[in-house]
Coordinates of N, CA, C and O in Angstrom, one line a residue:
M1 N 1.4 26.0 10.1 CA 1.1 25.2 8.6 C -0.3 24.4 8.9 O -0.5 24.0 10.0
I2 N -1.2 24.2 7.6 CA -2.1 23.3 7.7 C -1.1 21.8 7.3 O -0.7 21.7 6.6
K3 N -2.1 21.0 7.4 CA -1.5 19.5 8.0 C -3.0 18.6 7.6 O -3.7 19.3 7.2
E4 N -2.2 17.5 7.3 CA -3.2 16.2 6.7 C -3.0 15.0 7.4 O -1.8 14.3 7.3
P5 N -4.5 14.6 7.8 CA -4.2 13.3 8.2 C -3.6 11.8 7.4 O -3.9 12.1 6.3
L6 N -3.0 11.6 7.7 CA -2.4 10.3 7.2 C -3.6 9.4 6.1 O -3.9 9.3 4.6
A7 N -5.1 9.5 6.9 CA -6.0 8.7 6.0 C -7.5 9.5 6.9 O -7.3 9.7 7.9
Q8 N -8.9 9.4 5.9 CA -9.9 9.8 6.8 C -10.2 8.5 7.3 O -11.2 7.9 6.6
K9 N -11.0 9.2 8.3 CA -12.4 8.4 9.6 C -13.2 7.4 8.0 O -13.7 8.7 7.6
G10 N -13.7 6.7 8.4 CA -14.4 5.6 8.0 C -13.7 5.0 6.6 O -13.8 3.9 6.0
N11 N -12.6 5.3 6.1 CA -11.6 5.1 4.9 C -11.3 3.6 5.6 O -11.1 3.5 6.8
Y12 N -10.4 2.6 4.9 CA -9.9 1.6 5.1 C -8.3 2.0 4.1 O -7.8 2.3 3.4
L13 N -7.4 1.4 5.6 CA -5.9 1.0 4.9 C -5.5 -0.3 4.3 O -6.0 -1.2 5.2
H14 N -4.9 -0.3 3.7 CA -4.5 -1.7 3.6 C -3.0 -2.0 3.6 O -2.0 -1.2 3.3
I15 N -2.6 -3.1 4.4 CA -1.4 -3.0 4.6 C -0.9 -4.3 4.5 O -1.2 -5.9 5.5
Y16 N 0.4 -4.4 4.1 CA 0.9 -5.6 3.1 C 2.2 -5.7 4.3 O 2.7 -4.5 4.3
D17 N 2.5 -6.7 5.0 CA 3.6 -7.1 5.6 C 4.3 -8.2 5.5 O 3.7 -8.9 5.5
F18 N 5.7 -8.0 4.2 CA 5.7 -9.1 3.9 C 7.5 -9.2 3.3 O 8.2 -8.2 4.2
H19 N 8.5 -10.4 3.4 CA 9.5 -10.0 3.4 C 10.0 -11.0 1.9 O 9.4 -11.4 1.5
V20 N 11.3 -10.2 1.3 CA 11.5 -10.5 -0.1 C 12.9 -10.7 0.4 O 13.8 -11.3 1.1
L21 N 13.2 -12.1 -1.0 CA 14.1 -13.2 -0.6 C 15.1 -12.4 -0.3 O 15.9 -11.4 -0.9
P22 N 16.4 -12.5 0.1 CA 17.2 -12.0 0.9 C 18.0 -12.1 -0.3 O 17.9 -12.6 -1.3
G23 N 18.8 -10.7 -0.6 CA 19.9 -10.6 -1.6 C 19.1 -9.9 -2.8 O 19.8 -9.7 -3.7
H24 N 17.6 -10.0 -3.1 CA 16.8 -9.6 -3.9 C 16.1 -8.3 -3.7 O 15.0 -7.8 -4.5
E25 N 16.5 -7.5 -2.0 CA 15.7 -6.3 -1.9 C 15.9 -5.5 -3.2 O 14.8 -4.9 -3.5
E26 N 17.1 -5.2 -3.8 CA 16.9 -4.0 -5.2 C 16.2 -4.0 -6.0 O 15.7 -3.5 -6.6
E27 N 16.2 -5.5 -6.5 CA 15.4 -6.0 -7.7 C 14.2 -6.2 -7.2 O 13.2 -5.5 -8.5
F28 N 13.7 -6.3 -6.2 CA 12.2 -6.1 -5.8 C 11.6 -4.5 -5.6 O 10.7 -4.7 -7.0
I29 N 12.3 -3.7 -5.7 CA 12.3 -2.3 -5.4 C 12.3 -2.0 -6.7 O 10.9 -1.4 -7.4
K30 N 13.0 -2.3 -7.8 CA 12.9 -1.9 -9.7 C 11.4 -2.3 -9.9 O 11.2 -2.1 -10.8
L31 N 11.6 -4.0 -9.1 CA 10.4 -4.7 -10.2 C 9.2 -4.3 -9.9 O 8.0 -4.2 -10.9
F32 N 8.9 -4.1 -8.7 CA 7.8 -3.2 -7.9 C 7.0 -2.0 -8.5 O 6.0 -1.5 -9.2
D33 N 8.2 -0.9 -8.7 CA 8.3 0.2 -9.4 C 7.7 0.3 -10.9 O 6.9 0.7 -10.9
E34 N 8.5 -0.5 -11.6 CA 8.3 -0.7 -13.0 C 6.5 -1.2 -13.0 O 5.9 -0.8 -14.2
F35 N 6.1 -2.2 -12.4 CA 4.9 -2.7 -12.5 C 3.8 -1.6 -11.6 O 2.7 -0.9 -12.5
D36 N 4.0 -1.2 -10.4 CA 2.8 -0.1 -9.8 C 2.9 1.2 -10.4 O 1.8 1.8 -10.7
Y37 N 3.5 1.8 -11.4 CA 3.5 2.9 -12.0 C 3.4 2.9 -13.5 O 3.4 3.4 -14.1
S38 N 3.1 1.6 -13.5 CA 2.6 1.5 -15.1 C 1.5 1.8 -15.6 O 0.3 1.9 -14.6
D39 N 0.4 1.4 -17.0 CA -0.4 1.7 -16.9 C -1.1 0.8 -17.2 O -2.7 0.6 -17.2
G40 N -0.5 -0.2 -16.9 CA -0.8 -1.9 -16.7 C -1.7 -2.1 -15.4 O -2.1 -3.6 -15.0
N41 N -1.5 -1.2 -14.2 CA -2.1 -1.3 -12.7 C -3.5 -1.5 -12.4 O -3.4 0.0 -12.7
P42 N -4.1 -2.2 -12.8 CA -5.5 -1.8 -12.6 C -6.1 -0.8 -11.1 O -7.0 -0.3 -10.6
M43 N -4.8 -1.3 -10.2 CA -5.3 -0.4 -8.7 C -5.5 1.1 -9.1 O -6.1 1.6 -8.4
H44 N -4.5 1.4 -10.1 CA -4.8 3.0 -10.1 C -5.8 3.7 -11.1 O -5.9 4.7 -11.0
K45 N -6.6 2.8 -11.2 CA -7.7 2.8 -12.2 C -9.2 3.0 -11.2 O -10.3 3.6 -12.3
S46 N -8.8 2.4 -10.3 CA -10.3 2.7 -9.5 C -10.3 3.9 -8.9 O -9.7 4.7 -8.0
D47 N -12.0 4.4 -8.4 CA -12.4 5.2 -8.0 C -12.4 5.0 -6.5 O -12.4 6.1 -5.3
A48 N -11.9 3.7 -6.1 CA -11.8 3.5 -4.5 C -10.5 3.5 -3.7 O -11.0 3.5 -2.6
Q49 N -9.8 3.5 -4.8 CA -8.3 4.7 -4.3 C -8.9 5.9 -4.1 O -8.8 6.6 -4.7
V50 N -8.4 5.6 -2.1 CA -8.0 7.5 -1.9 C -6.7 8.0 -2.0 O -6.9 9.0 -2.7
K51 N -5.6 7.1 -1.9 CA -4.5 8.0 -1.8 C -3.6 6.6 -2.3 O -4.0 5.5 -1.9
D52 N -2.6 7.0 -3.0 CA -1.8 6.2 -3.5 C -1.1 5.4 -2.5 O -0.6 5.8 -1.3
G53 N -0.9 4.0 -2.5 CA 0.4 3.3 -2.0 C 1.7 3.8 -1.4 O 2.3 4.2 -2.6
V54 N 2.1 3.7 -1.0 CA 3.4 3.9 -0.2 C 4.3 2.5 -0.1 O 3.6 1.9 0.7
L55 N 5.2 2.3 -0.5 CA 6.6 1.2 -0.1 C 7.0 1.8 0.8 O 8.1 2.7 0.2
C56 N 7.0 0.4 1.8 CA 8.5 1.2 2.9 C 9.2 -0.2 3.5 O 8.6 -1.5 3.3
R57 N 10.2 0.1 4.0 CA 11.0 -1.0 4.0 C 12.0 -0.4 5.2 O 11.6 0.3 5.8
D58 N 11.5 -1.7 6.1 CA 11.7 -2.0 7.3 C 13.1 -1.3 7.7 O 14.2 -1.7 7.4
T59 N 13.3 -0.4 8.9 CA 14.5 0.1 9.7 C 15.5 -0.9 9.4 O 16.8 -0.2 10.0
E60 N 15.4 -1.9 10.3 CA 16.0 -2.8 10.9 C 16.2 -4.1 10.2 O 17.1 -4.7 10.8
D61 N 15.1 -4.2 9.1 CA 15.5 -5.6 8.6 C 15.3 -5.5 7.2 O 14.3 -4.8 6.3
P62 N 16.1 -5.4 6.4 CA 16.1 -4.9 5.1 C 15.4 -5.7 4.2 O 15.3 -5.6 3.0
T63 N 15.2 -7.2 4.5 CA 14.4 -8.1 4.1 C 12.8 -7.6 4.0 O 12.0 -8.5 3.3
R64 N 12.5 -7.3 4.4 CA 11.1 -7.0 5.6 C 10.7 -5.3 4.9 O 11.0 -4.5 5.0
F65 N 9.1 -5.3 4.0 CA 8.8 -4.5 2.9 C 7.0 -4.0 4.2 O 6.3 -5.5 4.2
Y66 N 6.8 -3.2 3.4 CA 5.6 -2.6 4.1 C 4.5 -2.2 2.9 O 5.6 -1.2 2.2
L67 N 3.2 -2.6 2.4 CA 2.9 -1.6 1.7 C 1.6 -0.8 1.8 O 0.4 -1.5 2.2
I68 N 1.2 0.3 2.3 CA -0.2 1.0 2.3 C -0.7 1.8 1.8 O 0.3 2.6 1.2
A69 N -2.0 1.7 1.9 CA -2.5 2.6 0.4 C -3.6 2.9 1.5 O -4.2 2.1 2.8
E70 N -4.6 4.0 1.0 CA -6.0 3.9 1.4 C -7.1 3.6 0.7 O -7.2 4.3 -0.6
W71 N -8.1 3.3 1.0 CA -9.2 2.8 0.2 C -10.5 2.6 0.6 O -10.7 2.6 2.1
A72 N -11.5 3.3 0.0 CA -12.7 3.9 0.4 C -14.0 2.5 0.4 O -14.7 2.3 1.0
D73 N -13.2 1.3 -0.4 CA -14.0 0.2 -0.4 C -12.9 -1.0 -0.4 O -12.7 -1.0 -1.8
I74 N -12.7 -1.7 0.6 CA -12.1 -2.8 0.5 C -12.2 -4.0 0.1 O -11.9 -4.7 -0.9
E75 N -13.2 -4.4 -0.6 CA -14.0 -5.4 -1.4 C -13.7 -5.2 -2.7 O -13.5 -5.8 -3.5
E76 N -13.8 -3.7 -3.1 CA -13.2 -3.4 -4.5 C -11.6 -3.5 -4.7 O -11.3 -4.1 -5.5
H77 N -11.1 -3.5 -3.4 CA -9.4 -3.7 -3.4 C -9.2 -5.1 -3.7 O -8.4 -5.5 -4.4
A78 N -10.1 -5.6 -2.6 CA -9.8 -7.3 -3.1 C -10.2 -8.2 -4.2 O -9.7 -8.7 -4.7
R79 N -11.1 -7.5 -4.7 CA -11.5 -7.8 -5.8 C -10.2 -7.5 -7.2 O -9.6 -8.9 -8.1
I80 N -9.6 -6.3 -7.3 CA -8.6 -6.1 -7.9 C -7.6 -6.9 -7.3 O -7.0 -7.2 -8.6
R81 N -7.4 -7.0 -6.4 CA -6.2 -7.3 -5.5 C -6.2 -9.2 -6.8 O -5.1 -9.9 -6.9
K82 N -7.3 -9.5 -6.8 CA -7.8 -11.3 -7.3 C -7.4 -11.3 -8.3 O -6.6 -12.4 -9.2
I83 N -7.6 -10.0 -9.2 CA -7.2 -9.9 -11.1 C -5.1 -10.1 -11.2 O -4.9 -10.7 -11.7
L84 N -4.8 -9.4 -9.7 CA -3.7 -9.0 -10.3 C -2.8 -10.7 -9.9 O -1.7 -11.1 -10.2
A85 N -3.3 -10.8 -8.8 CA -3.1 -12.3 -8.2 C -2.8 -13.5 -9.2 O -1.9 -14.3 -9.5
E86 N -4.2 -13.6 -10.2 CA -4.6 -14.7 -10.2 C -4.3 -14.7 -12.3 O -4.0 -15.7 -12.8
V87 N -4.5 -13.3 -12.2 CA -4.3 -13.0 -13.9 C -3.2 -12.4 -14.7 O -2.1 -12.7 -15.4
L88 N -2.4 -11.0 -14.2 CA -1.4 -10.4 -14.3 C -0.1 -10.7 -13.9 O 1.2 -10.8 -14.5
K89 N -0.5 -11.5 -12.4 CA 0.9 -12.1 -11.8 C 2.1 -11.4 -12.0 O 3.0 -11.8 -12.6
P90 N 2.2 -9.9 -11.6 CA 3.4 -9.2 -11.8 C 4.5 -9.9 -11.5 O 4.8 -11.0 -10.0
S91 N 5.7 -9.4 -11.5 CA 6.9 -10.0 -11.5 C 7.8 -10.1 -10.3 O 8.4 -10.6 -9.6
F92 N 7.2 -9.1 -9.1 CA 8.0 -8.5 -8.4 C 7.6 -9.8 -7.6 O 8.4 -10.3 -6.2
I93 N 6.4 -10.9 -7.7 CA 5.3 -11.2 -6.8 C 6.9 -12.3 -6.4 O 6.9 -13.2 -5.3
K94 N 7.7 -13.2 -7.7 CA 8.3 -14.0 -7.3 C 9.4 -13.7 -6.4 O 10.1 -14.8 -5.7
L95 N 9.6 -12.4 -6.4 CA 10.5 -12.4 -4.9 C 10.5 -12.4 -3.7 O 10.8 -11.8 -2.9
I96 N 8.8 -12.1 -3.4 CA 8.5 -12.4 -2.0 C 8.7 -13.5 -1.7 O 8.4 -14.8 -1.9
A97 N 9.3 -13.3 -0.1 CA 9.8 -15.0 0.7 C 8.5 -15.4 0.9 O 7.0 -14.9 1.4
G98 N 7.6 -16.7 0.7 CA 6.6 -17.3 0.8 C 5.6 -17.6 -0.5 O 4.7 -18.0 -0.4
G99 N 5.9 -16.3 -1.6 CA 5.5 -16.1 -2.5 C 3.7 -15.8 -1.8 O 2.8 -15.2 -3.0
K100 N 3.7 -15.5 -0.7 CA 2.2 -14.8 0.1 C 2.3 -13.5 -0.1 O 3.1 -12.8 0.4
F101 N 1.3 -12.7 -0.9 CA 1.3 -11.1 -0.6 C -0.1 -10.6 -0.9 O -1.1 -10.3 -1.2
V102 N -0.3 -10.9 0.5 CA -2.1 -10.6 0.9 C -2.3 -9.6 1.9 O -1.1 -9.8 2.9
P103 N -2.9 -8.5 1.9 CA -3.1 -7.4 2.9 C -3.8 -7.6 4.3 O -4.8 -8.5 3.5
R104 N -3.3 -7.2 5.0 CA -4.7 -7.2 6.4 C -5.3 -5.6 6.0 O -4.5 -4.5 5.4
Y105 N -6.4 -5.4 6.4 CA -7.1 -4.1 5.9 C -7.7 -4.0 7.9 O -7.7 -4.0 8.4
G106 N -7.2 -2.6 7.7 CA -7.7 -1.4 8.9 C -8.6 -0.4 8.5 O -8.1 0.0 7.9
K107 N -9.5 -0.4 9.2 CA -10.5 0.5 9.4 C -10.2 1.6 10.1 O -10.1 1.7 11.5
V108 N -9.6 3.3 9.1 CA -9.6 4.0 9.6 C -10.8 4.5 11.0 O -11.8 5.1 10.9
V109 N -10.5 4.2 12.3 CA -11.7 4.7 13.2 C -11.3 6.3 14.1 O -12.2 6.9 14.7
S110 N -10.6 6.9 13.7 CA -10.1 8.1 14.2 C -9.1 9.0 13.3 O -8.2 8.0 12.9
S111 N -9.8 10.4 12.8 CA -8.9 10.8 12.0 C -8.6 12.6 12.6 O -9.7 12.6 13.1
T112 N -7.6 13.2 12.8 CA -7.3 14.6 13.2 C -8.7 15.4 12.5 O -8.4 15.2 11.4
P113 N -9.6 16.0 13.4 CA -10.3 17.1 12.8 C -10.1 18.5 12.4 O -8.6 18.7 12.6
E114 N -10.6 18.8 11.0 CA -10.3 19.8 10.4 C -9.8 21.1 11.6 O -8.7 21.8 11.1
H115 N -10.6 21.2 12.7 CA -10.4 22.6 13.5 C -8.9 22.5 14.0 O -8.0 23.4 14.1
I116 N -9.0 21.0 14.1 CA -7.2 20.7 15.0 C -6.4 21.0 13.8 O -5.0 21.4 14.0
L117 N -6.2 19.9 12.8 CA -5.4 20.6 11.4 C -4.7 22.0 11.3 O -3.9 22.4 11.1
N118 N -5.8 22.8 11.6 CA -5.6 24.3 10.7 C -5.3 25.0 12.1 O -5.1 26.4 11.8
K119 N -5.3 24.5 13.1 CA -5.3 25.3 14.6 C -3.5 25.9 14.6 O -2.8 25.0 13.9
P120 N -3.5 27.6 14.4 CA -1.9 27.9 14.2 C -1.1 27.3 15.5 O -1.4 26.6 16.3
A121 N 0.1 26.7 15.0 CA 1.0 26.0 16.0 C 1.4 27.1 17.2 O 1.7 28.1 16.9
A122 N 1.6 26.4 18.1 CA 2.3 27.0 19.1 C 3.5 27.7 19.1 O 4.0 27.2 18.4
E123 N 3.5 29.2 19.9 CA 4.7 29.8 19.5 C 5.4 29.5 20.3 O 5.2 29.6 21.8

């Protein structure tokens, strides 16, 4: 089976780690999806976005979420994020505890090489 690494070496992951106001988790997911998958989301219009993000919910704390995506250029991501925060102000932000929606960035320094990914599984 051919596999694919989560991200490519040399690219960046943005990792948002945040809490949603208790009791508003489902509303947050709905509002997030409405904005994220809309034509108004400038993140999806950038060539610097390598892989679209995924929203994850913590398995032990239902108010904790993570948003992770792969980018080739984190400066471009930060530029667009500023537009989101200062101009667009998506409605889901009001449901984030503390109102802080700022990522940490990680540079991918190791990613499984193609020859390993395409190697047949041991029988």
